mmCIF file of C-alpha atoms and ligand atoms in Angstrom:
data_model
loop_
_atom_site.group_PDB
_atom_site.id
_atom_site.type_symbol
_atom_site.label_atom_id
_atom_site.label_comp_id
_atom_site.label_asym_id
_atom_site.label_seq_id
_atom_site.Cartn_x
_atom_site.Cartn_y
_atom_site.Cartn_z
ATOM 1 C CA MET A 234 0.000 0.000 0.000
ATOM 2 C CA ASP A 235 2.972 2.299 0.412
ATOM 3 C CA LYS A 236 4.049 2.202 -3.221
ATOM 4 C CA PRO A 237 1.135 4.076 -4.787
ATOM 5 C CA VAL A 238 1.578 6.851 -2.247
ATOM 6 C CA ILE A 239 5.272 7.369 -3.031
ATOM 7 C CA TYR A 240 4.542 7.229 -6.713
ATOM 8 C CA ALA A 241 1.958 9.916 -6.417
ATOM 9 C CA ASP A 242 4.197 12.114 -4.278
ATOM 10 C CA LEU A 243 7.042 11.920 -6.758
ATOM 11 C CA ASN A 244 4.701 12.801 -9.546
ATOM 12 C CA ILE A 245 3.557 15.844 -7.736
ATOM 13 C CA SER A 246 6.927 17.055 -6.785
ATOM 14 C CA ARG A 247 8.164 16.618 -10.369
ATOM 15 C CA ASN A 248 5.213 18.496 -11.755
ATOM 16 C CA ALA A 249 5.541 21.177 -9.149
ATOM 17 C CA GLY A 250 9.251 21.536 -9.775
ATOM 18 C CA LEU A 251 8.804 21.831 -13.506
ATOM 19 C CA GLU A 252 6.012 24.269 -13.305
ATOM 20 C CA SER A 253 6.938 26.466 -10.344
ATOM 21 C CA SER A 254 10.658 26.332 -9.498
ATOM 22 C CA SER A 255 12.368 25.558 -12.789
ATOM 23 C CA PRO A 256 10.850 28.220 -15.052
ATOM 24 C CA PRO A 257 12.140 31.094 -12.864
ATOM 25 C CA SER A 258 15.438 29.326 -12.275
ATOM 26 C CA LEU A 259 16.102 28.633 -15.953
ATOM 27 C CA PRO A 260 16.217 32.261 -17.083
ATOM 28 C CA GLN A 261 18.448 32.970 -14.104
ATOM 29 C CA ASN A 262 20.841 30.275 -15.267
ATOM 30 C CA VAL A 263 20.778 31.610 -18.768
ATOM 31 C CA CYS A 264 21.507 35.104 -17.523
ATOM 32 C CA GLN A 265 24.172 34.150 -15.006
ATOM 33 C CA GLY A 266 25.775 31.519 -17.190
ATOM 34 C CA PRO A 267 26.980 33.545 -20.197
ATOM 35 C CA PRO A 268 28.936 36.183 -18.207
ATOM 36 C CA TRP A 269 30.713 33.389 -16.367
ATOM 37 C CA HIS A 270 31.351 31.502 -19.561
ATOM 38 C CA LYS A 271 32.533 34.638 -21.316
ATOM 39 C CA PHE A 272 34.876 35.442 -18.475
ATOM 40 C CA ALA A 273 36.204 31.887 -18.415
ATOM 41 C CA LEU A 274 36.582 31.979 -22.173
ATOM 42 C CA LYS A 275 38.477 35.267 -21.993
ATOM 43 C CA LEU A 276 40.678 33.899 -19.246
ATOM 44 C CA CYS A 277 41.279 30.794 -21.315
ATOM 45 C CA CYS A 278 42.127 32.809 -24.420
ATOM 46 C CA ALA A 279 44.459 35.041 -22.443
ATOM 47 C CA GLY A 280 46.106 31.952 -20.979
ATOM 48 C CA ILE A 281 46.562 30.373 -24.402
ATOM 49 C CA ILE A 282 47.998 33.586 -25.864
ATOM 50 C CA LEU A 283 50.315 33.949 -22.893
ATOM 51 C CA LEU A 284 51.419 30.331 -23.298
ATOM 52 C CA ALA A 285 51.990 30.787 -27.029
ATOM 53 C CA LEU A 286 54.008 33.948 -26.406
ATOM 54 C CA THR A 287 56.058 32.177 -23.761
ATOM 55 C CA VAL A 288 56.745 29.282 -26.111
ATOM 56 C CA ILE A 289 57.723 31.659 -28.932
ATOM 57 C CA GLY A 290 59.866 33.702 -26.587
ATOM 58 C CA LEU A 291 61.580 30.618 -25.239
ATOM 59 C CA SER A 292 62.286 29.154 -28.659
ATOM 60 C CA VAL A 293 63.608 32.486 -29.938
ATOM 61 C CA SER A 294 65.917 32.790 -26.958
ATOM 62 C CA VAL A 295 67.039 29.169 -27.370
ATOM 63 C CA ILE A 296 67.880 29.827 -31.043
ATOM 64 C CA PHE A 297 69.647 33.032 -30.084
ATOM 65 C CA LEU A 298 71.662 31.304 -27.377
ATOM 66 C CA ARG A 299 72.586 28.492 -29.743
ATOM 67 C CA GLN A 300 73.833 30.948 -32.348
ATOM 68 C CA LYS A 301 75.758 32.787 -29.693
ATOM 69 C CA SER A 302 77.372 29.599 -28.426
ATOM 70 C CA THR A 303 78.342 28.483 -31.946
ATOM 71 C CA GLU A 304 79.834 31.920 -32.566
ATOM 72 C CA LYS A 305 81.657 31.603 -29.315
ATOM 73 C CA SER A 306 82.963 28.125 -30.108
ATOM 74 C CA SER A 307 84.136 29.230 -33.559
ATOM 75 C CA MET A 308 85.905 32.098 -31.849
ATOM 76 C CA ASP A 309 87.446 29.618 -29.442
ATOM 77 C CA VAL A 310 88.600 27.560 -32.411
ATOM 78 C CA GLN A 311 90.182 30.628 -33.956
ATOM 79 C CA GLU A 312 91.899 31.402 -30.702
ATOM 80 C CA ASN A 313 93.115 27.827 -30.521
ATOM 81 C CA ARG A 314 94.527 28.191 -33.999
ATOM 82 C CA LYS A 315 96.403 31.292 -32.980
ATOM 83 C CA GLU A 316 97.786 29.444 -29.990
ATOM 84 C CA THR A 317 98.804 26.459 -32.077
ATOM 85 C CA THR A 318 101.026 28.549 -34.319
ATOM 86 C CA GLU A 319 103.077 29.068 -31.187
ATOM 87 C CA ARG A 320 102.653 25.780 -29.418
ATOM 88 C CA PRO A 321 100.708 23.049 -31.247
ATOM 89 C CA VAL A 322 99.306 20.224 -29.170
ATOM 90 C CA LEU A 323 97.543 17.600 -31.297
ATOM 91 C CA LEU A 324 97.948 17.730 -35.041
ATOM 92 C CA LYS A 325 96.951 16.075 -38.240
ATOM 93 C CA CYS A 326 98.180 17.062 -41.677
ATOM 94 C CA PRO A 327 95.992 16.811 -44.810
ATOM 95 C CA THR A 328 96.730 13.851 -47.077
ATOM 96 C CA ASN A 329 99.943 14.278 -49.114
ATOM 97 C CA TRP A 330 101.208 16.869 -46.635
ATOM 98 C CA GLN A 331 104.108 15.851 -44.399
ATOM 99 C CA LEU A 332 104.323 16.652 -40.743
ATOM 100 C CA ILE A 333 107.765 18.125 -40.207
ATOM 101 C CA GLY A 334 108.611 19.747 -36.897
ATOM 102 C CA ASP A 335 105.404 21.596 -36.089
ATOM 103 C CA LYS A 336 104.232 22.277 -39.662
ATOM 104 C CA CYS A 337 102.530 20.472 -42.508
ATOM 105 C CA LEU A 338 104.635 20.736 -45.669
ATOM 106 C CA LEU A 339 103.905 19.947 -49.290
ATOM 107 C CA PHE A 340 106.910 19.324 -51.580
ATOM 108 C CA TYR A 341 105.970 20.048 -55.185
ATOM 109 C CA ASP A 342 107.244 18.028 -58.088
ATOM 110 C CA THR A 343 106.584 20.597 -60.822
ATOM 111 C CA TYR A 344 108.563 23.684 -61.822
ATOM 112 C CA LYS A 345 107.409 27.303 -61.695
ATOM 113 C CA PRO A 346 108.827 30.803 -61.341
ATOM 114 C CA TRP A 347 108.849 32.123 -57.787
ATOM 115 C CA ASN A 348 105.770 34.350 -58.144
ATOM 116 C CA ASP A 349 103.671 31.461 -59.509
ATOM 117 C CA SER A 350 104.699 29.122 -56.699
ATOM 118 C CA LEU A 351 103.814 31.882 -54.224
ATOM 119 C CA ALA A 352 100.370 32.118 -55.843
ATOM 120 C CA ASP A 353 99.957 28.343 -55.901
ATOM 121 C CA CYS A 354 100.497 28.020 -52.156
ATOM 122 C CA PHE A 355 97.787 30.633 -51.617
ATOM 123 C CA THR A 356 95.318 28.582 -53.633
ATOM 124 C CA LYS A 357 96.108 25.625 -51.331
ATOM 125 C CA GLU A 358 95.279 27.801 -48.307
ATOM 126 C CA SER A 359 98.912 27.754 -47.359
ATOM 127 C CA ARG A 360 102.033 29.822 -48.025
ATOM 128 C CA LEU A 361 105.545 29.385 -49.322
ATOM 129 C CA LEU A 362 107.857 27.919 -46.717
ATOM 130 C CA LEU A 363 109.105 30.144 -43.916
ATOM 131 C CA ILE A 364 112.109 28.858 -42.015
ATOM 132 C CA GLN A 365 112.218 29.660 -38.344
ATOM 133 C CA ASP A 366 115.738 28.553 -37.455
ATOM 134 C CA GLN A 367 118.683 26.324 -38.284
ATOM 135 C CA GLU A 368 117.045 23.345 -36.611
ATOM 136 C CA GLU A 369 113.929 23.558 -38.777
ATOM 137 C CA LEU A 370 116.084 24.039 -41.869
ATOM 138 C CA SER A 371 117.982 20.814 -41.126
ATOM 139 C CA LEU A 372 114.757 18.868 -40.535
ATOM 140 C CA ILE A 373 113.415 19.991 -43.914
ATOM 141 C CA GLN A 374 116.672 19.527 -45.815
ATOM 142 C CA ASN A 375 116.880 15.951 -44.519
ATOM 143 C CA ARG A 376 113.622 15.201 -46.381
ATOM 144 C CA ILE A 377 115.132 16.253 -49.708
ATOM 145 C CA ASP A 378 116.677 13.092 -51.094
ATOM 146 C CA LYS A 379 118.691 14.498 -54.033
ATOM 147 C CA GLU A 380 121.090 17.434 -53.964
ATOM 148 C CA ALA A 381 120.083 18.637 -57.449
ATOM 149 C CA ILE A 382 116.481 19.431 -56.449
ATOM 150 C CA MET A 383 115.776 23.091 -55.751
ATOM 151 C CA PHE A 384 112.762 24.316 -53.829
ATOM 152 C CA TRP A 385 111.620 27.932 -53.701
ATOM 153 C CA ILE A 386 110.937 29.233 -50.200
ATOM 154 C CA GLY A 387 109.047 32.337 -49.075
ATOM 155 C CA LEU A 388 112.025 34.692 -49.132
ATOM 156 C CA ASN A 389 112.878 37.310 -51.794
ATOM 157 C CA PHE A 390 114.873 40.476 -52.236
ATOM 158 C CA THR A 391 112.714 43.562 -51.833
ATOM 159 C CA LEU A 392 113.655 46.787 -53.470
ATOM 160 C CA PRO A 393 113.032 49.866 -51.438
ATOM 161 C CA GLU A 394 114.638 48.195 -48.424
ATOM 162 C CA LYS A 395 117.316 46.342 -50.449
ATOM 163 C CA ASN A 396 117.037 43.434 -48.094
ATOM 164 C CA TRP A 397 115.884 39.829 -47.889
ATOM 165 C CA LYS A 398 112.289 39.710 -46.737
ATOM 166 C CA TRP A 399 110.107 36.781 -45.684
ATOM 167 C CA ILE A 400 106.640 36.752 -47.240
ATOM 168 C CA ASN A 401 105.171 37.314 -43.754
ATOM 169 C CA GLY A 402 106.745 40.788 -43.839
ATOM 170 C CA SER A 403 109.742 40.170 -41.545
ATOM 171 C CA PHE A 404 113.276 40.793 -42.706
ATOM 172 C CA LEU A 405 115.754 37.943 -42.682
ATOM 173 C CA ASN A 406 118.000 37.670 -39.681
ATOM 174 C CA SER A 407 121.243 37.077 -41.568
ATOM 175 C CA ASN A 408 122.826 35.410 -38.538
ATOM 176 C CA MET A 409 120.187 32.720 -38.837
ATOM 177 C CA LEU A 410 120.516 31.722 -42.509
ATOM 178 C CA GLN A 411 123.501 32.173 -44.795
ATOM 179 C CA ILE A 412 122.434 32.759 -48.385
ATOM 180 C CA THR A 413 124.875 32.001 -51.192
ATOM 181 C CA GLY A 414 124.661 34.163 -54.306
ATOM 182 C CA ASP A 415 123.866 37.762 -55.031
ATOM 183 C CA ALA A 416 121.563 39.902 -52.969
ATOM 184 C CA LYS A 417 120.072 41.986 -55.776
ATOM 185 C CA GLU A 418 116.878 42.995 -57.521
ATOM 186 C CA ASN A 419 114.612 40.170 -58.726
ATOM 187 C CA SER A 420 116.313 37.604 -56.544
ATOM 188 C CA CYS A 421 114.435 34.872 -54.741
ATOM 189 C CA VAL A 422 115.672 32.073 -52.488
ATOM 190 C CA TYR A 423 115.612 28.302 -52.955
ATOM 191 C CA ILE A 424 116.900 25.531 -50.722
ATOM 192 C CA THR A 425 118.550 22.256 -51.650
ATOM 193 C CA ARG A 426 119.590 19.362 -49.471
ATOM 194 C CA THR A 427 122.625 21.315 -48.312
ATOM 195 C CA LYS A 428 122.365 24.922 -49.475
ATOM 196 C CA ILE A 429 120.325 28.119 -49.396
ATOM 197 C CA THR A 430 120.788 29.983 -52.646
ATOM 198 C CA SER A 431 119.755 33.221 -54.305
ATOM 199 C CA GLU A 432 118.485 33.017 -57.872
ATOM 200 C CA ASP A 433 116.581 35.014 -60.480
ATOM 201 C CA CYS A 434 112.895 34.873 -59.516
ATOM 202 C CA ALA A 435 111.914 33.997 -63.106
ATOM 203 C CA THR A 436 113.803 30.680 -62.927
ATOM 204 C CA GLU A 437 111.526 27.676 -62.706
ATOM 205 C CA ASN A 438 112.014 25.554 -59.607
ATOM 206 C CA LYS A 439 110.034 23.223 -57.422
ATOM 207 C CA TRP A 440 108.683 24.728 -54.237
ATOM 208 C CA ILE A 441 107.451 23.925 -50.712
ATOM 209 C CA CYS A 442 104.188 25.130 -49.205
ATOM 210 C CA GLN A 443 103.514 25.182 -45.484
ATOM 211 C CA LYS A 444 100.218 24.974 -43.634
ATOM 212 C CA GLU A 445 99.317 26.044 -40.140
ATOM 213 C CA LEU A 446 98.615 23.068 -37.945
ATOM 214 C CA LYS A 447 95.063 22.384 -36.933
ATOM 215 C CA PRO A 448 94.392 21.070 -33.465
ATOM 216 C CA VAL A 449 92.362 17.840 -33.367
ATOM 217 C CA LYS A 450 90.231 19.644 -30.761
ATOM 218 C CA ASN A 451 88.447 21.341 -33.699
ATOM 219 C CA LYS A 452 86.739 18.102 -34.604
ATOM 220 C CA VAL A 453 85.581 17.475 -31.048
ATOM 221 C CA CYS A 454 84.086 20.988 -30.949
ATOM 222 C CA SER A 455 82.186 20.663 -34.216
ATOM 223 C CA ALA A 456 80.739 17.305 -33.139
ATOM 224 C CA THR A 457 79.055 18.707 -30.043
HETATM 225 C C1 NAG B 658 104.601 35.898 -62.572
HETATM 226 O O1 NAG B 658 105.444 36.718 -63.345
HETATM 227 C C2 NAG B 658 105.282 36.522 -64.767
HETATM 228 C C3 NAG B 658 106.368 37.344 -65.473
HETATM 229 O O2 NAG B 658 106.553 38.575 -64.854
HETATM 230 C C4 NAG B 658 103.866 36.921 -65.169
HETATM 231 O O3 NAG B 658 103.662 36.674 -66.538
HETATM 232 C C5 NAG B 658 102.886 36.070 -64.353
HETATM 233 O O4 NAG B 658 101.558 36.484 -64.635
HETATM 234 C C6 NAG B 658 103.134 36.224 -62.870
HETATM 235 N N1 NAG B 658 102.273 35.305 -62.144
HETATM 236 C C7 NAG B 658 101.505 35.692 -61.122
HETATM 237 C C8 NAG B 658 100.707 34.642 -60.468
HETATM 238 O O5 NAG B 658 101.487 36.858 -60.738
HETATM 239 C C1 NAG B 659 108.165 35.537 -40.332
HETATM 240 O O1 NAG B 659 108.853 34.327 -40.590
HETATM 241 C C2 NAG B 659 110.184 34.312 -40.078
HETATM 242 C C3 NAG B 659 110.821 33.006 -40.537
HETATM 243 O O2 NAG B 659 110.092 31.891 -40.093
HETATM 244 C C4 NAG B 659 110.176 34.454 -38.564
HETATM 245 O O3 NAG B 659 111.496 34.486 -38.087
HETATM 246 C C5 NAG B 659 109.438 35.725 -38.189
HETATM 247 O O4 NAG B 659 109.310 35.817 -36.795
HETATM 248 C C6 NAG B 659 108.065 35.757 -38.835
HETATM 249 N N1 NAG B 659 107.458 37.040 -38.585
HETATM 250 C C7 NAG B 659 106.185 37.156 -38.173
HETATM 251 C C8 NAG B 659 105.672 38.551 -38.009
HETATM 252 O O5 NAG B 659 105.489 36.177 -37.929
HETATM 253 C C1 NAG B 660 108.928 39.773 -53.374
HETATM 254 O O1 NAG B 660 107.784 39.358 -52.605
HETATM 255 C C2 NAG B 660 106.814 40.361 -52.414
HETATM 256 C C3 NAG B 660 105.716 39.739 -51.591
HETATM 257 O O2 NAG B 660 106.225 39.216 -50.396
HETATM 258 C C4 NAG B 660 106.304 40.898 -53.748
HETATM 259 O O3 NAG B 660 105.426 41.955 -53.524
HETATM 260 C C5 NAG B 660 107.474 41.358 -54.609
HETATM 261 O O4 NAG B 660 106.984 41.702 -55.883
HETATM 262 C C6 NAG B 660 108.482 40.243 -54.738
HETATM 263 N N1 NAG B 660 109.589 40.646 -55.543
HETATM 264 C C7 NAG B 660 109.899 40.036 -56.677
HETATM 265 C C8 NAG B 660 111.094 40.572 -57.396
HETATM 266 O O5 NAG B 660 109.256 39.084 -57.103
#
């Protein structure tokens, strides 16, 4: 006997709710809802924009920092190179170039006038041989197997000064190297197994190019 009563009550309350309480409440919800939603939406949009800006800002700064660090590392490499001309640590010469003392040397087997051999070394990103001292001279001369072979080096007679000048701009210290032959206009210097000789720059000789040593560290840097 209880069931019908409950059933009836529920019916009433449902009807009453639909008719009396929900119609006034619905418009209220409709009115209150949109401002809230709009605000939430605005907040959301602002959040998304902020997030996007942050992401863009971060990625830009990451790119910037990366560029900066690569610039820095290439500068480090250049500094290393400068250091290695004074005191090389780990070295590797290009193929066909010989490691002699602390330089990579290329002994040519063709004949050219001095100015052309000078130009050729430049095209190989190197320069005609400079000889630092007697010790280096001996090391290099020992690699020349026949006395009759003549190799141009980076030393010629320059006119206004009337002096022997290395192609790096320094004048020859005559205590260091003794040159046989005339010191006169249009004279350039070649070495043989035993001698250092002055000769007309137009004569065709073989020649020796030298390269600055590259530290192996370069490769480690570029890999990271
Ligand atoms: C070298 O000198 C010769 C004769 O003066 C000239 O013909 C030639 O062009 C010069 N070579 C270079 C690379 O300057
Ligand atoms: C130029 O080379 C010569 C011979 O190797 C050397 O004695 C001199 O110090 C060098 N000069 C410069 C400015 O590097
Ligand atoms: C000697 O070498 C310098 C470059 O170091 C060059 O300007 C000059 O013309 C050369 N002299 C001769 C006679 O080739």
